Coordinates of C-alpha atoms in Angstrom, one line a residue:
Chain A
X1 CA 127.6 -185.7 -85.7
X2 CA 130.3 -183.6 -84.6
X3 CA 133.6 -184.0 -86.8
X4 CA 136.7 -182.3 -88.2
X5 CA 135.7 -179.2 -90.6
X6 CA 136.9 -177.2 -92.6
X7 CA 135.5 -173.4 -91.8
X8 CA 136.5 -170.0 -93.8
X9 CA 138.3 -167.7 -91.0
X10 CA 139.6 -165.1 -93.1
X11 CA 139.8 -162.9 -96.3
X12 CA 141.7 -159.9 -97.1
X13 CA 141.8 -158.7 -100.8
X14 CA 144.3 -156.4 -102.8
X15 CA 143.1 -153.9 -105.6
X16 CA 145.8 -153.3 -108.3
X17 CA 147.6 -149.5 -107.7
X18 CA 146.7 -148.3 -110.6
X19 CA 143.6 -146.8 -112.0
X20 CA 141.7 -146.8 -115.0
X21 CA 138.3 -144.6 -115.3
X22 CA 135.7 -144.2 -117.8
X23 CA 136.8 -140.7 -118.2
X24 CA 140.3 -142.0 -119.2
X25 CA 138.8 -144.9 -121.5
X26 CA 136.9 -142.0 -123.4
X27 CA 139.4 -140.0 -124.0
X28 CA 141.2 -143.0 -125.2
X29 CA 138.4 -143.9 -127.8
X30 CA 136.6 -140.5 -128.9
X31 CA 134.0 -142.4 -131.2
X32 CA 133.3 -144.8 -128.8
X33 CA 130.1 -144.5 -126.3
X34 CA 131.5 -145.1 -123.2
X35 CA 128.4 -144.5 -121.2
X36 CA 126.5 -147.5 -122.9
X37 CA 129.6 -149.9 -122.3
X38 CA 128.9 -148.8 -118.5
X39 CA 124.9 -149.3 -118.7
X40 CA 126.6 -152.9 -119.9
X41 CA 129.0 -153.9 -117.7
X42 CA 128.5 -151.6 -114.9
X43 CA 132.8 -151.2 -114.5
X44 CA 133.5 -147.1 -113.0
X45 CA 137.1 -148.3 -112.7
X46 CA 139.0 -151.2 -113.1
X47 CA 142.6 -151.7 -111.2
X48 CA 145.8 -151.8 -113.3
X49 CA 149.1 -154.1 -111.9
X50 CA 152.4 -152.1 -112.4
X51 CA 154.7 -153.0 -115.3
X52 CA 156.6 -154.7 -112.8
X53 CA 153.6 -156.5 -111.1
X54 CA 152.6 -160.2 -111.2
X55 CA 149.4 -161.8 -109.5
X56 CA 151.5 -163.3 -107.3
X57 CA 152.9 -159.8 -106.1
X58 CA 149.1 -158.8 -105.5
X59 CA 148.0 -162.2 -103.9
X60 CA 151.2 -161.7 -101.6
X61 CA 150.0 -157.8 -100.4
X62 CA 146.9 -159.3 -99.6
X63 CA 148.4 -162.2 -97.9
X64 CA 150.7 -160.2 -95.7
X65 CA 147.4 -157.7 -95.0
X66 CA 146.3 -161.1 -93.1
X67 CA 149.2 -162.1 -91.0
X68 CA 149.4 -158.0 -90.2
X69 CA 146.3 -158.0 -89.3
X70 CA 146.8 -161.1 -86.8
X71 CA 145.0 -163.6 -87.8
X72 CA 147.2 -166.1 -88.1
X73 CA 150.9 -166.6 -88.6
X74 CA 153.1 -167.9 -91.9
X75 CA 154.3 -170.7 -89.5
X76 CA 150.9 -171.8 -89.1
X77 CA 150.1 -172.5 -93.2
X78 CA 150.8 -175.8 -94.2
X79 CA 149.3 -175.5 -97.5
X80 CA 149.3 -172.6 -100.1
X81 CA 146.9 -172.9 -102.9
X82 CA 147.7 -170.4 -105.7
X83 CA 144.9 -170.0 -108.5
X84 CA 145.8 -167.8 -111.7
X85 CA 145.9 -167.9 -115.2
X86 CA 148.5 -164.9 -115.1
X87 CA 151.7 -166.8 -113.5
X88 CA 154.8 -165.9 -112.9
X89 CA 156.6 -168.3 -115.5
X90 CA 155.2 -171.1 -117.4
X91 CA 157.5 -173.1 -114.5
X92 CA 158.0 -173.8 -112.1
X93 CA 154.6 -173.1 -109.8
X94 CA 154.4 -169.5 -108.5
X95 CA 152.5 -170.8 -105.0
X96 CA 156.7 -172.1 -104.8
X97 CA 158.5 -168.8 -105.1
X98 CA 155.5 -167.4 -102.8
X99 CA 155.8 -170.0 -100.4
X100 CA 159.5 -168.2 -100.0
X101 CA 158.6 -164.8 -100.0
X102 CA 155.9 -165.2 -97.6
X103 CA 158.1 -167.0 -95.3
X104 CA 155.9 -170.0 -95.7
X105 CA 157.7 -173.2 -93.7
X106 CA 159.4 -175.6 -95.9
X107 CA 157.0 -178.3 -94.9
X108 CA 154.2 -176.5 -96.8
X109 CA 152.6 -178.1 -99.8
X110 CA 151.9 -175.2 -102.4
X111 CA 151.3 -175.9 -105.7
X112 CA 148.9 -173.4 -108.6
X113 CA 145.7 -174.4 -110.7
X114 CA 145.4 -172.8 -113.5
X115 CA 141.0 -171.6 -113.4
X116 CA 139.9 -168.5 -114.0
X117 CA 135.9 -167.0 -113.0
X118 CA 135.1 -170.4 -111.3
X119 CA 138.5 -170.4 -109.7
X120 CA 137.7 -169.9 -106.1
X121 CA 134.9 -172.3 -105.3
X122 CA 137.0 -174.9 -106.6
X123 CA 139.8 -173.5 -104.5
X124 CA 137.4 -174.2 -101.5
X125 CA 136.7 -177.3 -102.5
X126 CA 140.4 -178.2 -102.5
X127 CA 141.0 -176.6 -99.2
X128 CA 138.2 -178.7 -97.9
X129 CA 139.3 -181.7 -98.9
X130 CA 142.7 -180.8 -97.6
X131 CA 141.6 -180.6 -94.1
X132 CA 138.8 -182.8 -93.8
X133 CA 140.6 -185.5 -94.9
X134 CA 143.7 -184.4 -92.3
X135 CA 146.4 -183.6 -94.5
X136 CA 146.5 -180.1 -93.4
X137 CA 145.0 -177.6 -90.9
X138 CA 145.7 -173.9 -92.1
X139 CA 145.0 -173.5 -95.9
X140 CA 146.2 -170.6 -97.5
X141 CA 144.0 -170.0 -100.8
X142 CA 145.1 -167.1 -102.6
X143 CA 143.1 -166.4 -106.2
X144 CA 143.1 -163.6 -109.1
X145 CA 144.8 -162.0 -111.9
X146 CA 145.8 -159.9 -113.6
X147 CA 144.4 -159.9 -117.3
X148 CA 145.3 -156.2 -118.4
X149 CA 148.5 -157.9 -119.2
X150 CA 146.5 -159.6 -122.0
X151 CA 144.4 -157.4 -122.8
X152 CA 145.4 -155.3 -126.3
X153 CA 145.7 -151.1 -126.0
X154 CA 143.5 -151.2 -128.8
X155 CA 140.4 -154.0 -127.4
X156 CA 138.6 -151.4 -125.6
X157 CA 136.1 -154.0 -124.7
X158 CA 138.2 -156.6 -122.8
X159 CA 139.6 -152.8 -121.1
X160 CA 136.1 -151.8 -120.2
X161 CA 135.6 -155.1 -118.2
X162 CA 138.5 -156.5 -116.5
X163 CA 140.7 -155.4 -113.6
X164 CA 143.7 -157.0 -111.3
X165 CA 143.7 -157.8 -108.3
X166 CA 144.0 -161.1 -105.8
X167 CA 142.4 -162.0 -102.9
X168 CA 143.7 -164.5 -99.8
X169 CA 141.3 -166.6 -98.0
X170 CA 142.2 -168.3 -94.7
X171 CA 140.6 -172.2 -94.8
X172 CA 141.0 -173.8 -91.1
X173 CA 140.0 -177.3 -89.1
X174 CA 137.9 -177.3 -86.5
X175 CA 135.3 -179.4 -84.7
X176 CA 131.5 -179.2 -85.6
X177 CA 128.4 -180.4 -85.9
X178 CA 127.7 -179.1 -89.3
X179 CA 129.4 -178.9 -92.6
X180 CA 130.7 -175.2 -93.1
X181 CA 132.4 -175.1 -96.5
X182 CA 130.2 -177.3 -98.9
X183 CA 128.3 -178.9 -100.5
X184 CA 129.5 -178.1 -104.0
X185 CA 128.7 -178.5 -107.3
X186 CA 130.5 -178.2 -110.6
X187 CA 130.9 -178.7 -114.0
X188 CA 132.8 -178.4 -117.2
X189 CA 131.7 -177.9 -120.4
X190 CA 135.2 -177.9 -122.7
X191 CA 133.5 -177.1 -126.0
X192 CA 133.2 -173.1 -125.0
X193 CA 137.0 -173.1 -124.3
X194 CA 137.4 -171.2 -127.7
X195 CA 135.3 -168.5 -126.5
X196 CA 137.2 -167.1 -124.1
X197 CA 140.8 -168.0 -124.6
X198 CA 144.6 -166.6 -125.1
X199 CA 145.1 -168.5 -128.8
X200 CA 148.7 -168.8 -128.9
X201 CA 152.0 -168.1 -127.1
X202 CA 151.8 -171.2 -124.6
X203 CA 152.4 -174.7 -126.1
X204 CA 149.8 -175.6 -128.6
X205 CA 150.4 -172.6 -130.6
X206 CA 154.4 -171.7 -130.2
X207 CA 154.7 -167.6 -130.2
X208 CA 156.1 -166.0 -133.6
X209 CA 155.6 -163.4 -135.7
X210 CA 152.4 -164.6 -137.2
X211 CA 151.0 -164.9 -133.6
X212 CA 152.1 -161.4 -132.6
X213 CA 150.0 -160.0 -135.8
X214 CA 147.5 -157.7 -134.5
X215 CA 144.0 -157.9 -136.3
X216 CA 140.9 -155.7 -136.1
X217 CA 137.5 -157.3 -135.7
X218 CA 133.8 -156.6 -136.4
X219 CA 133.9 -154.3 -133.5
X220 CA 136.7 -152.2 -134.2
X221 CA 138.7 -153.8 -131.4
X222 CA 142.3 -154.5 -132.2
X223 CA 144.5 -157.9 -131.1
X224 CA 146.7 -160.7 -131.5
X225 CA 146.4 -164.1 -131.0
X226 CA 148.8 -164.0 -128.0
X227 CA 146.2 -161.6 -125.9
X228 CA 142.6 -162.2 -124.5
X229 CA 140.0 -163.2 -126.9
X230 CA 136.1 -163.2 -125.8
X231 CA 133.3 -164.0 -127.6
X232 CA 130.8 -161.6 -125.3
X233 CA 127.9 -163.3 -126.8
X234 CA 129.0 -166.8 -126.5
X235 CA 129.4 -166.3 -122.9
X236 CA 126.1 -165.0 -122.1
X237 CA 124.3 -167.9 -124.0
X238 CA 126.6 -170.3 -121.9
X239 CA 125.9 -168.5 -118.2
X240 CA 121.9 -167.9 -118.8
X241 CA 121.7 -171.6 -120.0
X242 CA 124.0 -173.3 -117.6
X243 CA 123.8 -171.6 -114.0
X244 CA 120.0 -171.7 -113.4
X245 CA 120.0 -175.6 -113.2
X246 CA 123.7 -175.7 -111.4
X247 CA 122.5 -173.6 -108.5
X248 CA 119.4 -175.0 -108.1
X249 CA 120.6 -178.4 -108.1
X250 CA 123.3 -177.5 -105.6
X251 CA 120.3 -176.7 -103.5
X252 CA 118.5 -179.6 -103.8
X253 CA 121.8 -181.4 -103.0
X254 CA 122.0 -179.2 -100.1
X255 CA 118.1 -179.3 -99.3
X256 CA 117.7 -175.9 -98.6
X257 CA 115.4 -173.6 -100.4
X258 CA 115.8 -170.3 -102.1
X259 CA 114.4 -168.5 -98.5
X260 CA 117.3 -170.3 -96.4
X261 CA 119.6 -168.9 -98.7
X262 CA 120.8 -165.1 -96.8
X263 CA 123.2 -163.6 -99.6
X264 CA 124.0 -164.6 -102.9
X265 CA 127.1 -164.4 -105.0
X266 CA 128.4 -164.9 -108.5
X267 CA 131.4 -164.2 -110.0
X268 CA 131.3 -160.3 -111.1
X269 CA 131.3 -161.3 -114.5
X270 CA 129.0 -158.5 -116.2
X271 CA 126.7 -156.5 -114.0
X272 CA 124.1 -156.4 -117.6
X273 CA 124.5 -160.5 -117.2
X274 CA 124.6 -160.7 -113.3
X275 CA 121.1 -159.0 -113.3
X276 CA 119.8 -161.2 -115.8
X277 CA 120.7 -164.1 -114.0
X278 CA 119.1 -162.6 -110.7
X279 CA 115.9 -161.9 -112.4
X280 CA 115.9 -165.4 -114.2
X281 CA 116.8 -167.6 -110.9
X282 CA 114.5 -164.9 -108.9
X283 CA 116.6 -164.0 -106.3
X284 CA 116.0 -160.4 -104.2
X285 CA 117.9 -157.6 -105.1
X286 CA 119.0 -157.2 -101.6
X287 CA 120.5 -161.0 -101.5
X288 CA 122.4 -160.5 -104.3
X289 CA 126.2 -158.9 -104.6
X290 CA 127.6 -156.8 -107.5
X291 CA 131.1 -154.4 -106.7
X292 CA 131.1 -154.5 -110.7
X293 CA 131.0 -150.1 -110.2
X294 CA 134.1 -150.2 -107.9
X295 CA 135.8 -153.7 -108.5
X296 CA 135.8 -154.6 -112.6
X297 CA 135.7 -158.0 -113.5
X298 CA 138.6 -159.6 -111.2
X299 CA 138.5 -163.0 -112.5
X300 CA 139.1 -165.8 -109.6
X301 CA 139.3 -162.9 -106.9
X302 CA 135.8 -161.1 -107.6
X303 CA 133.9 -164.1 -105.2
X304 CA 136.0 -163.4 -101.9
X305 CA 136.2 -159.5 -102.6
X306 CA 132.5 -159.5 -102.6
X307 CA 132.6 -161.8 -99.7
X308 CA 135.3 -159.5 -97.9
X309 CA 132.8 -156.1 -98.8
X310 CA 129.5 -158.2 -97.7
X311 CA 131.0 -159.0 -94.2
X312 CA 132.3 -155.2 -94.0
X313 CA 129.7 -153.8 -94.6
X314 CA 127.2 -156.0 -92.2
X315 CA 125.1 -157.6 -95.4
X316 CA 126.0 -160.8 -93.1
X317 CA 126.6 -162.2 -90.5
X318 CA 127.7 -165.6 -87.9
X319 CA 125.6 -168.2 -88.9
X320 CA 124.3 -167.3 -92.3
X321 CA 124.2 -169.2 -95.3
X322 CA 126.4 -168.1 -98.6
X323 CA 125.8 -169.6 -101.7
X324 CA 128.4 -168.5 -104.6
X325 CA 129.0 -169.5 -108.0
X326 CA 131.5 -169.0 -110.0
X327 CA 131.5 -169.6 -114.3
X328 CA 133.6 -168.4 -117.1
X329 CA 136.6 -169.5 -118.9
X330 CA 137.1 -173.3 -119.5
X331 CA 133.9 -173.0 -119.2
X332 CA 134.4 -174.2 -116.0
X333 CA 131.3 -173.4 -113.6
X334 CA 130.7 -174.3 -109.8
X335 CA 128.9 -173.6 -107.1
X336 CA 129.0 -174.1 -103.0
X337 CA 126.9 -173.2 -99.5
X338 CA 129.2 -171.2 -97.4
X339 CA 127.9 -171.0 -93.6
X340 CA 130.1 -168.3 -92.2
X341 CA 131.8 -168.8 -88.3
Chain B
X1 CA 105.3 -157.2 -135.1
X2 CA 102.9 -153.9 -132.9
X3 CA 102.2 -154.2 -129.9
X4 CA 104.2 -157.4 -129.2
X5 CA 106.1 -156.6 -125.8
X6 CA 108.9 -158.5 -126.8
X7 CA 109.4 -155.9 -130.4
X8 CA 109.0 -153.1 -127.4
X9 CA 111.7 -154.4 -125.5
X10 CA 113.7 -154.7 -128.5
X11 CA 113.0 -151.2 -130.0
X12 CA 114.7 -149.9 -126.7
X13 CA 118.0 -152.2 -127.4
X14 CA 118.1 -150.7 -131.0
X15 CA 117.0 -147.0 -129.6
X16 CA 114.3 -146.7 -132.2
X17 CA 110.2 -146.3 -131.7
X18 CA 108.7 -149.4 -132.0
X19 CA 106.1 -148.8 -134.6
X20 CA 109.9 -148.6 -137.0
X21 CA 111.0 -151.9 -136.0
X22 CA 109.0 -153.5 -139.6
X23 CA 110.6 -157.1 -140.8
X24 CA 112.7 -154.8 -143.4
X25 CA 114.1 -152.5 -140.4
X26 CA 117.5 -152.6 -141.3
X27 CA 120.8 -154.5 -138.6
X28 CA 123.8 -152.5 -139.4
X29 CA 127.1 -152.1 -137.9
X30 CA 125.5 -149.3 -136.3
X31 CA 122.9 -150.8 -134.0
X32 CA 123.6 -154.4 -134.1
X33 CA 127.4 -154.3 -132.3
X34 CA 128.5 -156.2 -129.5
X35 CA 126.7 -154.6 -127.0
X36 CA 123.3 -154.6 -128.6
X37 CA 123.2 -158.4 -129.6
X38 CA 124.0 -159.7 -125.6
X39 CA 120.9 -157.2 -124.7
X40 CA 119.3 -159.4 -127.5
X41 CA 120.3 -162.6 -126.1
X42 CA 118.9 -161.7 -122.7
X43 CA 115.9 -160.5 -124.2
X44 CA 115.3 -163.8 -126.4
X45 CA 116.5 -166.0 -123.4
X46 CA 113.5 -164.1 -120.9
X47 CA 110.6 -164.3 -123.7
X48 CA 111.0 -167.4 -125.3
X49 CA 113.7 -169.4 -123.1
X50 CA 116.0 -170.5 -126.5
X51 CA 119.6 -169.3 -126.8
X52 CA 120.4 -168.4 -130.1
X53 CA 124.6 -168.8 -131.0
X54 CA 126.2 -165.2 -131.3
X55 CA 127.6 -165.7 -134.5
X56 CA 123.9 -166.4 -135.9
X57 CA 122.7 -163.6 -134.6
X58 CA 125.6 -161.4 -135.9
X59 CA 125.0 -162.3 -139.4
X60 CA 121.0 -161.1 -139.7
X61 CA 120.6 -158.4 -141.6
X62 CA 117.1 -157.1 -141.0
X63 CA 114.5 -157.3 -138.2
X64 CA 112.7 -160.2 -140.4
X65 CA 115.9 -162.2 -140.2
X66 CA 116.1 -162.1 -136.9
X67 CA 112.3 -163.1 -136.1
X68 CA 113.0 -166.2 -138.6
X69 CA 115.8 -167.3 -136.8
X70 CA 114.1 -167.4 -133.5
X71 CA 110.6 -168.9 -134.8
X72 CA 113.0 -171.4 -136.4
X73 CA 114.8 -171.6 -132.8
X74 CA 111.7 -172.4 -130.8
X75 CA 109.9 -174.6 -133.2
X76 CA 113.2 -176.7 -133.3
X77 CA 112.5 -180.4 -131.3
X78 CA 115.9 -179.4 -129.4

């Protein structure tokens, strides 16, 4: 039955300026073996923001690449979605002060969600709901991060992995016979939130000096309870256990089958992880996207920058069938079909 | 603990032959780091389908800890 969609139109994608290189993390850590933390998490170079530089300066580059390029206009948004778990202050929103600096109209809604890895299928979802239940017909979904703020000097692990960037995705109604965005899946599973987790410096745990202590671990790496703690192992344990049975039961829900599926994406969490996953569900090498080498672990952004280097490059096309999945921090995990327009 | 694949697969983790890896092969802060135990975790997800918490897998000493800890793991009812 034909009916109002919502349909992905657009996304444009902003790397951090700066740049960090194995070469440069190796000459930061002369007793360290760089080369096996790349057979690991396959990172070449991860993107660093400026002193100076929020997510929401990054997500705004890449949403001004999009009305450069013509796709649409700010007039036209009439809602701004801002994920991150790097704002701009604790308050108010930062999808506010971008809604001004993008010249956004004022009878935009805008408001932020605070996910990280799974942050952009449930972005989606939002912006599907949005429009498909009318109450707007251009969303603006802007997603990423930028951890290296939270990352210690001294926690050459957390370096090694993550990068900054954002990425803006263009969400818009039209009429169609089949569902474009969707179906989803998701989940939650709140007892891993202490595995990957800034401890202190919001409300739970006030900053002070005890907070800003900096400790060394079993690892060597150095940091305070007011920067980026992961528990590496933790995390693998949770994604080999949990995403098998959340994909495939997104495609039963869908009723597709592994074959109708043309390219696959996960969040770029850990290429070492990624392949494991890809050999455990069984999906073609070909099918599958990892920009790990180039991109670093970009948090929310990592989806629709693969997305963005997929349709580049030709890996797809009108027509085909996406499924992406995104799991991490929380741990919040989802998953969604994506049929491209 | 020869000619087991999964001891093979494991030998490469720790870089060692695997005719060394004997239950008294010693886990030191040398070859069982961070990097080496999520190999592990893959490895003992793909062979025996169990998932084994980090921290339990951090604390084995030896090789024969670490095969007790996953015969315990996969003769466990859940």
């Amino acid at each position: 039955m034909k009916r109002r969609r919502a349909a992905l139109k657009a996304i444009f994608s902003y790397l951090a300026p700066e740049k960090l290189t194995n070469n440069m993390l190796a000459e930061r850590f002369p007793d360290w073996n760089i080369d096996k933390a790349y057979q690991n998490t396959g990172v070449a170079v991860r993107s660093i923001a400026a002193a100076d530089q929020c997510t929401s300066d990054l997500g705004i580059i890449a949403a001004e690449k999009m009305f450069a390029a013509g796709v649409c206009n700010p007039q036209d948004i009439d809602f701004l979605l801002f994920c991150t778990q790097t704002p701009d202050y604790f308050l108010p929103a930062s999808a506010c002060l971008m809604q001004d600096r993008l010249g956004l109209p004022t009878s935009c809604g805008a408001f932020d969600f605070n996910l990280g890895c799974s942050g952009y299928v449930y972005g989606l979802a939002l912006g599907k709901g949005l429009i498909e239940a009318g109450l707007a017909e251009n969303v603006l979904l802007i997603v990423g991060d930028t951890p290296s703020k939270a990352i210690n000097p001294r926690d050459k692990g957390a370096l090694a992995l993550f990068s900054d960037g954002a990425s803006a995705t263009l969400l818009t109604a039209l009429t169609s016979e089949d569902e474009l965005i969707g179906p989803f899946v998701f989940g939650t599973d709140g007892k891993g939130a202490k595995n990957l987790i800034i401890p202190a410096g919001a409300f739970r745990q006030r900053s002070c000096p005890e907070t800003r202590a900096e400790r060394m671990d079993n690892d060597g790496n150095v940091r305070s309870p007011e920067q980026l703690f992961m528990d590496g192992a933790e995390i693998f344990n949770f994604t080999l256990q949990a995403i098998p049975p959340l994909v495939n039961r997104l495609l039963e829900n869908a009723g597709l089958i592994w074959s109708e599926i043309d390219y696959v994406i996960f969040h770029q969490a850990n290429q070492f992880m990624l392949e494991a996953l890809r050999r455990k569900i069984k999906i073609p090498k070909e099918k599958f996207a990892l920009i790990l080498e180039t991109h670093g672990n970009t948090s929310s952004a990592s989806i629709p920058m693969a997305l963005e280097i997929a349709l580049q490059e030709g890996r797809i096309a009108k027509g085909n069938k996406i499924l992406i999945s995104g799991f991490g921090v929380g741990y919040s995990m989802a998953a969604a079909i994506i049929t491209l327009i | 603990m020869d000619n087991n694949p999964f001891f093979e697969d494991l030998a490469a983790i720790l870089e060692v032959e695997p005719g060394e890896l004997q239950p008294d092969f010693v886990l030191n802060q040398e070859n069982w780091n961070s990097l080496s135990i999520v190999s592990t975790i893959v490895l003992i997800d793909e062979y025996f389908s169990i998932a084994i918490p980090g921290e339990n897998l951090r604390e084995c000493k030896s090789l024969g800890e670490l095969w007790q800890l996953i015969k315990d793991a996969t003769n466990s009812p859940g």
